[in-house]
PDB file of C-alpha atoms and ligand atoms in Angstrom:
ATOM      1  CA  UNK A  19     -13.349  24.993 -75.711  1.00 41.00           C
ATOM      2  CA  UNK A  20     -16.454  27.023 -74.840  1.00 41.00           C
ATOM      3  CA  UNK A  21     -16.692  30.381 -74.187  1.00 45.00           C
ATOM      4  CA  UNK A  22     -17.856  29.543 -71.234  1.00 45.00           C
ATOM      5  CA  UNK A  23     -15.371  27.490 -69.658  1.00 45.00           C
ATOM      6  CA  UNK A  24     -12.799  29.861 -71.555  1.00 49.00           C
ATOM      7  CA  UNK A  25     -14.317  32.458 -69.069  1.00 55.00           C
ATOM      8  CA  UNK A  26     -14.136  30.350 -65.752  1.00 56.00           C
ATOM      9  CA  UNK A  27     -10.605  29.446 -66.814  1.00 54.00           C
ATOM     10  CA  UNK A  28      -9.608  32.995 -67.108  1.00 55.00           C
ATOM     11  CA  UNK A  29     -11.692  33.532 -63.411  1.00 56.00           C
ATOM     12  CA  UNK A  30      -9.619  30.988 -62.296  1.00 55.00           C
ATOM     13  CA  UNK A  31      -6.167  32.887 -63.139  1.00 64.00           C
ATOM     14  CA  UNK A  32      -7.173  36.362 -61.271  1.00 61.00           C
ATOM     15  CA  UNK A  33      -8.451  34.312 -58.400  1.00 66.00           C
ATOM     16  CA  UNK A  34      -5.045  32.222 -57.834  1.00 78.00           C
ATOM     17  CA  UNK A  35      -2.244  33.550 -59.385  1.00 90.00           C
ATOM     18  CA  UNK A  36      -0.075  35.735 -56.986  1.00 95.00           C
ATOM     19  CA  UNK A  37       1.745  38.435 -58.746  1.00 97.00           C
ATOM     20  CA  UNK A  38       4.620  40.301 -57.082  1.00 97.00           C
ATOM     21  CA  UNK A  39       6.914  43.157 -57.570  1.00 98.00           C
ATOM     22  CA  UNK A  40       9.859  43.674 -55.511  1.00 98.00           C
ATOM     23  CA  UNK A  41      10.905  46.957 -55.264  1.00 96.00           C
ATOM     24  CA  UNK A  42      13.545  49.131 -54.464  1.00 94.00           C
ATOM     25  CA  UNK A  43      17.155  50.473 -54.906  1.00 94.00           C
ATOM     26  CA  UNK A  44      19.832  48.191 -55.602  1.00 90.00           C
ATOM     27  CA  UNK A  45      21.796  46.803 -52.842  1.00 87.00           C
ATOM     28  CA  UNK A  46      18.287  46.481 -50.990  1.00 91.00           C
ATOM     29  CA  UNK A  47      18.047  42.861 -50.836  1.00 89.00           C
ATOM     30  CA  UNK A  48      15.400  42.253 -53.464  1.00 94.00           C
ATOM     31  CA  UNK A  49      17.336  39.253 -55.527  1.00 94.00           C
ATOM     32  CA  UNK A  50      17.864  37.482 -51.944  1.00 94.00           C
ATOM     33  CA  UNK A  51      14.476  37.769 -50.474  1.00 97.00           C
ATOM     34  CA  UNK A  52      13.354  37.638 -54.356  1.00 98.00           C
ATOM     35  CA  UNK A  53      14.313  34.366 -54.833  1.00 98.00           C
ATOM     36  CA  UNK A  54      13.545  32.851 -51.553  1.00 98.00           C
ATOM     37  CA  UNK A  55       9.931  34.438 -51.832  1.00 97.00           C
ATOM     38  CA  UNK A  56       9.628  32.416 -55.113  1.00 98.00           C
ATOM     39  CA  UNK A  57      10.430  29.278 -53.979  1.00 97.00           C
ATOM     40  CA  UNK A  58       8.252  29.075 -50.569  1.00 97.00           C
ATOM     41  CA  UNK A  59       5.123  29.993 -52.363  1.00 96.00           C
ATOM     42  CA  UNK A  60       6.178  28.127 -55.853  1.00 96.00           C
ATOM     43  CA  UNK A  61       6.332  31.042 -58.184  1.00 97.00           C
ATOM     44  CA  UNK A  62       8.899  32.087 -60.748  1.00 98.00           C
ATOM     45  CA  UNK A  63      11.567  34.413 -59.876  1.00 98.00           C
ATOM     46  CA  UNK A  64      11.847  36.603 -63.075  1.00 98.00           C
ATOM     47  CA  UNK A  65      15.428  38.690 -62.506  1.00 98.00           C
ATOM     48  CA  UNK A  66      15.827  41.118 -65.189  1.00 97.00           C
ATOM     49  CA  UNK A  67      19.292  41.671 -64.172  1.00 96.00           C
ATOM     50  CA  UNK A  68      20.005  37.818 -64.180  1.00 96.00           C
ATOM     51  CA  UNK A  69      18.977  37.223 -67.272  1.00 97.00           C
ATOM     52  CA  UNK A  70      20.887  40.088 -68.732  1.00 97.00           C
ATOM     53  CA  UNK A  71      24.277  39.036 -66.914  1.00 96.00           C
ATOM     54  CA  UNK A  72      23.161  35.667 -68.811  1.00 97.00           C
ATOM     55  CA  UNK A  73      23.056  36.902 -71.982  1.00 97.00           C
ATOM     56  CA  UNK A  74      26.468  38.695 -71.479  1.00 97.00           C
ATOM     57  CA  UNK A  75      27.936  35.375 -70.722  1.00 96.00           C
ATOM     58  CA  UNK A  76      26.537  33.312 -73.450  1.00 97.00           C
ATOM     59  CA  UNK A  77      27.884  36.373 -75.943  1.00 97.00           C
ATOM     60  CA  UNK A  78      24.295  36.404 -77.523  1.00 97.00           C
ATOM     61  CA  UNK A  79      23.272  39.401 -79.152  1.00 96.00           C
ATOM     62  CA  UNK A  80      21.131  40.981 -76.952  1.00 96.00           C
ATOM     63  CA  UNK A  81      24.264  40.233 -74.244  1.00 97.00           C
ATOM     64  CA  UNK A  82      26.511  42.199 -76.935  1.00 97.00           C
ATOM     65  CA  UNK A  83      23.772  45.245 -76.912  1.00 96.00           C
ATOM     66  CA  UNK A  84      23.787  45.568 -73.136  1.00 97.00           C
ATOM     67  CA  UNK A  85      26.729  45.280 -72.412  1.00 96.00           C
ATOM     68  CA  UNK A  86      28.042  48.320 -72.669  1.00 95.00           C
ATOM     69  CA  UNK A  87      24.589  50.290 -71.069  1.00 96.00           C
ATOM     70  CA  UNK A  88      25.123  47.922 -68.034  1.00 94.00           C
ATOM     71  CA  UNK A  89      28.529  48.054 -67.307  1.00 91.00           C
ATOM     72  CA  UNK A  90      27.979  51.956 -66.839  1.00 91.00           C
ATOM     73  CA  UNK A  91      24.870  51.123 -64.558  1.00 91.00           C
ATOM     74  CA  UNK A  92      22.410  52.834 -67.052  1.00 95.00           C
ATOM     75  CA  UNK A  93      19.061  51.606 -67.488  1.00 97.00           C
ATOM     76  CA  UNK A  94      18.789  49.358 -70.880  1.00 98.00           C
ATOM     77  CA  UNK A  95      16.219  50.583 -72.992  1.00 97.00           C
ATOM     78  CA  UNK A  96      12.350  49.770 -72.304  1.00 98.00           C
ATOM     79  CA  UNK A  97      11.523  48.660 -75.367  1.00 97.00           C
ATOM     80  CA  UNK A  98      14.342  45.334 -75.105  1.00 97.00           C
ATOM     81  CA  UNK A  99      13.264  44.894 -71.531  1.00 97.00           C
ATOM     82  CA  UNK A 100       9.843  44.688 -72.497  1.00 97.00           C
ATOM     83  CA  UNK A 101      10.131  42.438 -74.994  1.00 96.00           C
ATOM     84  CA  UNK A 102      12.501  40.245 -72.942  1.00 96.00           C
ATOM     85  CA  UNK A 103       9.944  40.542 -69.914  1.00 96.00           C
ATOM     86  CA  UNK A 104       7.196  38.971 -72.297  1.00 95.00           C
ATOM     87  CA  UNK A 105       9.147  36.426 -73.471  1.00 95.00           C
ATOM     88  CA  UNK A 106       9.927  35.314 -70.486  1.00 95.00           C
ATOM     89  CA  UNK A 107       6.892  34.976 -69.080  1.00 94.00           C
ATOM     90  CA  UNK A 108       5.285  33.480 -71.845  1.00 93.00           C
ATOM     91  CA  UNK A 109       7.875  30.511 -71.269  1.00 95.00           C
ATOM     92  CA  UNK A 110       6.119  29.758 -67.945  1.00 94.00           C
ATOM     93  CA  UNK A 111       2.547  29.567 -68.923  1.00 88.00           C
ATOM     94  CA  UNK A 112       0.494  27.747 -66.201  1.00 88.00           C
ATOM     95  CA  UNK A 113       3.163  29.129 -63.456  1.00 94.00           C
ATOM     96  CA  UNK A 114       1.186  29.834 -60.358  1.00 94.00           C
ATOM     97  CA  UNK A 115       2.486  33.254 -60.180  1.00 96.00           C
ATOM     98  CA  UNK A 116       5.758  35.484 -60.717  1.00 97.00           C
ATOM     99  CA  UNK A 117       8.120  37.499 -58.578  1.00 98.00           C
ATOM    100  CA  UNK A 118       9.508  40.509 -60.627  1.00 98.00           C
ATOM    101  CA  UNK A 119      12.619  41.739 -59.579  1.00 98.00           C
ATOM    102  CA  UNK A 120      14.467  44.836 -61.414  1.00 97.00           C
ATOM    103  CA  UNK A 121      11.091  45.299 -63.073  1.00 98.00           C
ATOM    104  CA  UNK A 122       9.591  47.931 -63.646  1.00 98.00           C
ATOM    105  CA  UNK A 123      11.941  50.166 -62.975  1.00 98.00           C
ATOM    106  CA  UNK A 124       9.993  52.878 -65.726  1.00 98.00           C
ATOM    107  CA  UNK A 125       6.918  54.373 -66.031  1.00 98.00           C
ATOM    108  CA  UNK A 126       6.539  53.188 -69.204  1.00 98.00           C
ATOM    109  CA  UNK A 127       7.718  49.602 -68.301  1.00 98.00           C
ATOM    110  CA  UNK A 128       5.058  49.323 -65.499  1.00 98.00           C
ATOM    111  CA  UNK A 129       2.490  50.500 -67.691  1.00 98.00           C
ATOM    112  CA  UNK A 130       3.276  47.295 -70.173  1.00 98.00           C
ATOM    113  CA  UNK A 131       3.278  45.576 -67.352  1.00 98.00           C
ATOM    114  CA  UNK A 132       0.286  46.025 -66.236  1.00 97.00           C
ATOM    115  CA  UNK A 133      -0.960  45.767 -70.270  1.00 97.00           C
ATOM    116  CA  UNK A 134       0.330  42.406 -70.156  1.00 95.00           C
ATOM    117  CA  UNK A 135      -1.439  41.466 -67.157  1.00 94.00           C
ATOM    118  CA  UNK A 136      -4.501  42.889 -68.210  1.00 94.00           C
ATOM    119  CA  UNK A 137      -4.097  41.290 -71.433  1.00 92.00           C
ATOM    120  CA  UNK A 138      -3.531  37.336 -69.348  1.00 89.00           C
ATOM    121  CA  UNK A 139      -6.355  38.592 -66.987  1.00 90.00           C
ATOM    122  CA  UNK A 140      -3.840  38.524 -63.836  1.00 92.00           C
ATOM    123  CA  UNK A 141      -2.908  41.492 -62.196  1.00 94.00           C
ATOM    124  CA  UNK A 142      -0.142  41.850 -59.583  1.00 96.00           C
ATOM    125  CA  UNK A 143      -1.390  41.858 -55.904  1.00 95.00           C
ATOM    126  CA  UNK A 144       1.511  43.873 -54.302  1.00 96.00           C
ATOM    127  CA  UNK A 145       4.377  45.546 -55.352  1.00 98.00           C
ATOM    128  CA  UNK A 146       6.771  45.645 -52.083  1.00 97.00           C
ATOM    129  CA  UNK A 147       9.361  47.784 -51.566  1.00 97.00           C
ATOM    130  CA  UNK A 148      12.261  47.049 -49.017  1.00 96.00           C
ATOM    131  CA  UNK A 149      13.423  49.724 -46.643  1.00 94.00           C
ATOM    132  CA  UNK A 150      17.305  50.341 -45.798  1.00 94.00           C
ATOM    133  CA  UNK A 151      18.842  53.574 -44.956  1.00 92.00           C
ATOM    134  CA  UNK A 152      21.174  54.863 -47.782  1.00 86.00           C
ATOM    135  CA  UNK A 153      24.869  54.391 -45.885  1.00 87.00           C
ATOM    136  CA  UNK A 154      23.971  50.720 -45.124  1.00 90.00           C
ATOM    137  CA  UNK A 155      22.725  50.600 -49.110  1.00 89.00           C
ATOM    138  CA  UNK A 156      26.172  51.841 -50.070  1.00 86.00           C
ATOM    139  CA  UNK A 157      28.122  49.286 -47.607  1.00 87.00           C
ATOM    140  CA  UNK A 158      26.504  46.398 -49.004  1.00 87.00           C
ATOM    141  CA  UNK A 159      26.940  47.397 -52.298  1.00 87.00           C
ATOM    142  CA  UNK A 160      30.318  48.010 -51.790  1.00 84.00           C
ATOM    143  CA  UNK A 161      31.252  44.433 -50.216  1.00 86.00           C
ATOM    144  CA  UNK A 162      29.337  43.040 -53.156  1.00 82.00           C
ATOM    145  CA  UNK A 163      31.698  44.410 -55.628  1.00 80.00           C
ATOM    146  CA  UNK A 164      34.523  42.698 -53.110  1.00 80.00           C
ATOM    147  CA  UNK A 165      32.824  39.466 -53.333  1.00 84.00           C
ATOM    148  CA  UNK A 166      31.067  39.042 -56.714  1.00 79.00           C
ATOM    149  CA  UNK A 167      33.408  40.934 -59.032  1.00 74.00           C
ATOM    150  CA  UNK A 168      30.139  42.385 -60.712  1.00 73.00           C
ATOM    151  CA  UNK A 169      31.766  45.327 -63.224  1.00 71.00           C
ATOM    152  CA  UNK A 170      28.836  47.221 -62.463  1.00 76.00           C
ATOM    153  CA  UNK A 171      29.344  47.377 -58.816  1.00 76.00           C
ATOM    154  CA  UNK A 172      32.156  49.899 -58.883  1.00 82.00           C
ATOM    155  CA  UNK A 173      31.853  53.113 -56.798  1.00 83.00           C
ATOM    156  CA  UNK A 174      31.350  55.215 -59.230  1.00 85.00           C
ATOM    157  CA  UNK A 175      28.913  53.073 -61.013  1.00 87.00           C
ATOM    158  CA  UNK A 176      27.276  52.651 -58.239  1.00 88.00           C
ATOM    159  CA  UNK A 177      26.615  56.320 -57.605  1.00 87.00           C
ATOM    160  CA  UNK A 178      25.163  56.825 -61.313  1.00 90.00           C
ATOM    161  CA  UNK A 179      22.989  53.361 -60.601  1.00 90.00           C
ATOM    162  CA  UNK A 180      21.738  54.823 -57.403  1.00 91.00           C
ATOM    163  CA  UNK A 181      20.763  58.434 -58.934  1.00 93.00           C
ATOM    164  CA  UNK A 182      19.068  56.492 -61.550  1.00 95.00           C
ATOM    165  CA  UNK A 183      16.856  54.655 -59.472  1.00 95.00           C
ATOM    166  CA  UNK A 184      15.955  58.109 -58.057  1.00 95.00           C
ATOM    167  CA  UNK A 185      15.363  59.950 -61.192  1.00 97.00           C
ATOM    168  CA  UNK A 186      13.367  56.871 -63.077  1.00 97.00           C
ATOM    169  CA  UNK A 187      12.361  54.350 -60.447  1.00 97.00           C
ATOM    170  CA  UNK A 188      11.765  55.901 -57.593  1.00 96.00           C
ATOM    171  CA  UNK A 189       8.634  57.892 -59.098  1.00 97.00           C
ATOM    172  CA  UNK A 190       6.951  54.361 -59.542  1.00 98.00           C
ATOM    173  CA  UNK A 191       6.035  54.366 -55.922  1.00 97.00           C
ATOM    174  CA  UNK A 192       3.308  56.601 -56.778  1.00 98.00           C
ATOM    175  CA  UNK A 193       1.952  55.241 -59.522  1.00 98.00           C
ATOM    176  CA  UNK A 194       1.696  52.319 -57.541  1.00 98.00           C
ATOM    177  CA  UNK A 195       0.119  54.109 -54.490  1.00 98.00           C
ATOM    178  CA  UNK A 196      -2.614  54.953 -56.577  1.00 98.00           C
ATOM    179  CA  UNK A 197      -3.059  51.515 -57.412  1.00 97.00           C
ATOM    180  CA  UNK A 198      -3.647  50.604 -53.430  1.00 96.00           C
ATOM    181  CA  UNK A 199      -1.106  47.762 -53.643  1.00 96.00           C
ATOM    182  CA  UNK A 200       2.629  49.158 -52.481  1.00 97.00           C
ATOM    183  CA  UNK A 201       3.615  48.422 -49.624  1.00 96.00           C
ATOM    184  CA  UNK A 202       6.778  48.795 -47.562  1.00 96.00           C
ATOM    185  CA  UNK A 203       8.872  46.235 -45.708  1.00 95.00           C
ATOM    186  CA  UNK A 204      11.809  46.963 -42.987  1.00 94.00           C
ATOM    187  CA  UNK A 205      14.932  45.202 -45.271  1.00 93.00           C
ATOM    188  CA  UNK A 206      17.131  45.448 -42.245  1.00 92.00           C
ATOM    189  CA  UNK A 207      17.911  42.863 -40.097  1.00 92.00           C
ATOM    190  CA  UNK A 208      18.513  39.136 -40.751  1.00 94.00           C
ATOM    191  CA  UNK A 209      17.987  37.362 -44.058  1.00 95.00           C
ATOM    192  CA  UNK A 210      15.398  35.605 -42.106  1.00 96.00           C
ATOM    193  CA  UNK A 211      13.902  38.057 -40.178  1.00 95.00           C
ATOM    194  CA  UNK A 212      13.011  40.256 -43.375  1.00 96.00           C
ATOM    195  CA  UNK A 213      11.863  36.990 -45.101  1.00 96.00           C
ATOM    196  CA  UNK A 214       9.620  36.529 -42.471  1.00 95.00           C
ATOM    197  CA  UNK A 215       8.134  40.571 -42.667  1.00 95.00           C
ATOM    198  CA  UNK A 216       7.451  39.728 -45.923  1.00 96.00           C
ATOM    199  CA  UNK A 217       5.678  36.909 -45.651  1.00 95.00           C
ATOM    200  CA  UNK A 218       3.110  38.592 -43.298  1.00 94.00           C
ATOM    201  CA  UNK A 219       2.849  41.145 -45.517  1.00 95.00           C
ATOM    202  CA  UNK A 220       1.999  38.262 -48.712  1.00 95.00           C
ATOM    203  CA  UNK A 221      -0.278  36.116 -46.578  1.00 92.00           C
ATOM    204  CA  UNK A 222      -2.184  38.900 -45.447  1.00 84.00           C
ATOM    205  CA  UNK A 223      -2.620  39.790 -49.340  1.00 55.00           C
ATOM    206  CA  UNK A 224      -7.055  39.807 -49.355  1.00 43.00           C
TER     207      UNK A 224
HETATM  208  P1  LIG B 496      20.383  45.448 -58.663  1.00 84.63           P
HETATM  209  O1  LIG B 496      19.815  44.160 -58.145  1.00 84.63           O
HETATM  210  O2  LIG B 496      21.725  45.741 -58.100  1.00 84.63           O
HETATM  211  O3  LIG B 496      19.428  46.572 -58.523  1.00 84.63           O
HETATM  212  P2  LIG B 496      20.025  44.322 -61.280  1.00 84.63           P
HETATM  213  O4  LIG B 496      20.789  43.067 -61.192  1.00 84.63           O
HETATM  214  O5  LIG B 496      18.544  44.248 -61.110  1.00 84.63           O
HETATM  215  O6  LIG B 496      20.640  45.324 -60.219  1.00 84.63           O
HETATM  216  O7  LIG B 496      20.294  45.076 -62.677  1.00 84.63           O
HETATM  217  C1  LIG B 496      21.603  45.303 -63.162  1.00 84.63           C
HETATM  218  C2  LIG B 496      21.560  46.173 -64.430  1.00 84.63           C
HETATM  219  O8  LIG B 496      20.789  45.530 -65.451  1.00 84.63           O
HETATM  220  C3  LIG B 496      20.918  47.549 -64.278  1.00 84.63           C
HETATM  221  O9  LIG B 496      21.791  48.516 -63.734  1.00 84.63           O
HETATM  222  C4  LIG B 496      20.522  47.845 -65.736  1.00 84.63           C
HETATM  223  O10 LIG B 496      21.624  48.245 -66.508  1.00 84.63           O
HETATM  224  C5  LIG B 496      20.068  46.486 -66.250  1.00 84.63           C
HETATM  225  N1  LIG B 496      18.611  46.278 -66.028  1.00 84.63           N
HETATM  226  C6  LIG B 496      18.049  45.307 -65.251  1.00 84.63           C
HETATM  227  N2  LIG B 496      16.710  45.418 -65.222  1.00 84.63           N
HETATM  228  C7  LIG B 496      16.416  46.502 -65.995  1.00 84.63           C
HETATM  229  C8  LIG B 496      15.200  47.162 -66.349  1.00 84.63           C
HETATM  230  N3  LIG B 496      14.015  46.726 -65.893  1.00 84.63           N
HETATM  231  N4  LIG B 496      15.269  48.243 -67.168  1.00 84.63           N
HETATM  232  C9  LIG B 496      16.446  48.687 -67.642  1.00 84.63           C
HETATM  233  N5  LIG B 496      17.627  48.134 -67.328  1.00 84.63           N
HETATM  234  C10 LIG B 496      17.626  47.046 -66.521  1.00 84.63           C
END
């Protein structure tokens, strides 16, 4: 191939790719709206958190190594999410776009994000956090643990997942700011009605 068309082909992918982060504490609705986001505009939902509760299942290794970190709600360390987030995006080359949910949730994971973007000439077009007040936060995470059985979902768990997201996550919202492209998005209300916040908030993206 030419330089040339190597060039317009690269144009191409920063021109139509959408890129998008969804952000926020857990128990804010990001894997629900994530995943329905992901399949109305075709991209790929990338769930950190899925794909680790995946590995636990299979037994692989990685699932032995995490374990452990997750069950106590701690943050696994960057440099296996990282790698994992690579990988898995490399299986999808050619994907219209990606919806990242659970990642970053560190500086220094949102700075190789944004290495690997740079690096695939794409760059994400909005990271968007969802708003609910912390007692509704703690309900829903609460019935979850009823319903799913997730051993990470118990309340004190919970607590030490929800002062990590202050201590290492929450600071991304101003690394982001600086970037122009956070944005916030009312997550209460229906399943449909915040779907359809967001989606004025994507389409609206230029
Ligand atoms: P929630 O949707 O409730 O916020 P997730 O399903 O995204 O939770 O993540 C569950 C757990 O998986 C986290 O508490 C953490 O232990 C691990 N994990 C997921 N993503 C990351 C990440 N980007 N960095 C470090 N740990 C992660």
């Amino acid at each position: 191939m030419s330089l040339r068309g190597s060039s317009d082909a690269e144009k191409r992918n920063i021109e139509t790719m959408l890129n998008l982060i969804f952000f926020g504490p857990p128990g804010v609705g990001k894997g629900t709206q994530a995943a329905r986001v992901a399949k109305f505009y075709n991209l790929i939902h990338v769930s950190t958190g899925e794909i680790l509760r995946e590995e636990i299942r299979l037994q692989t290794d990685l699932g032995m190594k995490v374990k452990d970190v997750m069950a106590r709600g701690e943050l696994v360390s960057d440099d296996l999410l990282i790698e994992l987030l690579e990988n898995t995006c490399a299986k999808h080359k050619g994907a219209r776009g990606f919806v990242f949910d659970g990642f970053p949730r560190t500086l220094r994971q949102a700075e190789a994000l944004d290495e690997m973007m740079k690096r695939q000439n794409c760059k994400v077009a909005k990271v968007i956090a969802l708003d609910v007040p912390e007692e509704e936060l703690l309900r829903r995470l609460v019935n979850r643990a009823i319903e799913q059985g997730r051993t990470d979902d118990t309340v004190e768990v919970i607590k030490n997942r929800l002062i990590i997201y202050q201590n290492y996550t929450k600071p991304l919202i101003d690394f982001y700011k600086k970037q122009g492209i956070f944005v916030g998005v009312p997550g209460v209300g229906t399943i449909e009605d915040v779907f359809s916040s967001l989606c004025t908030v994507i389409d609206n993206r230029y």
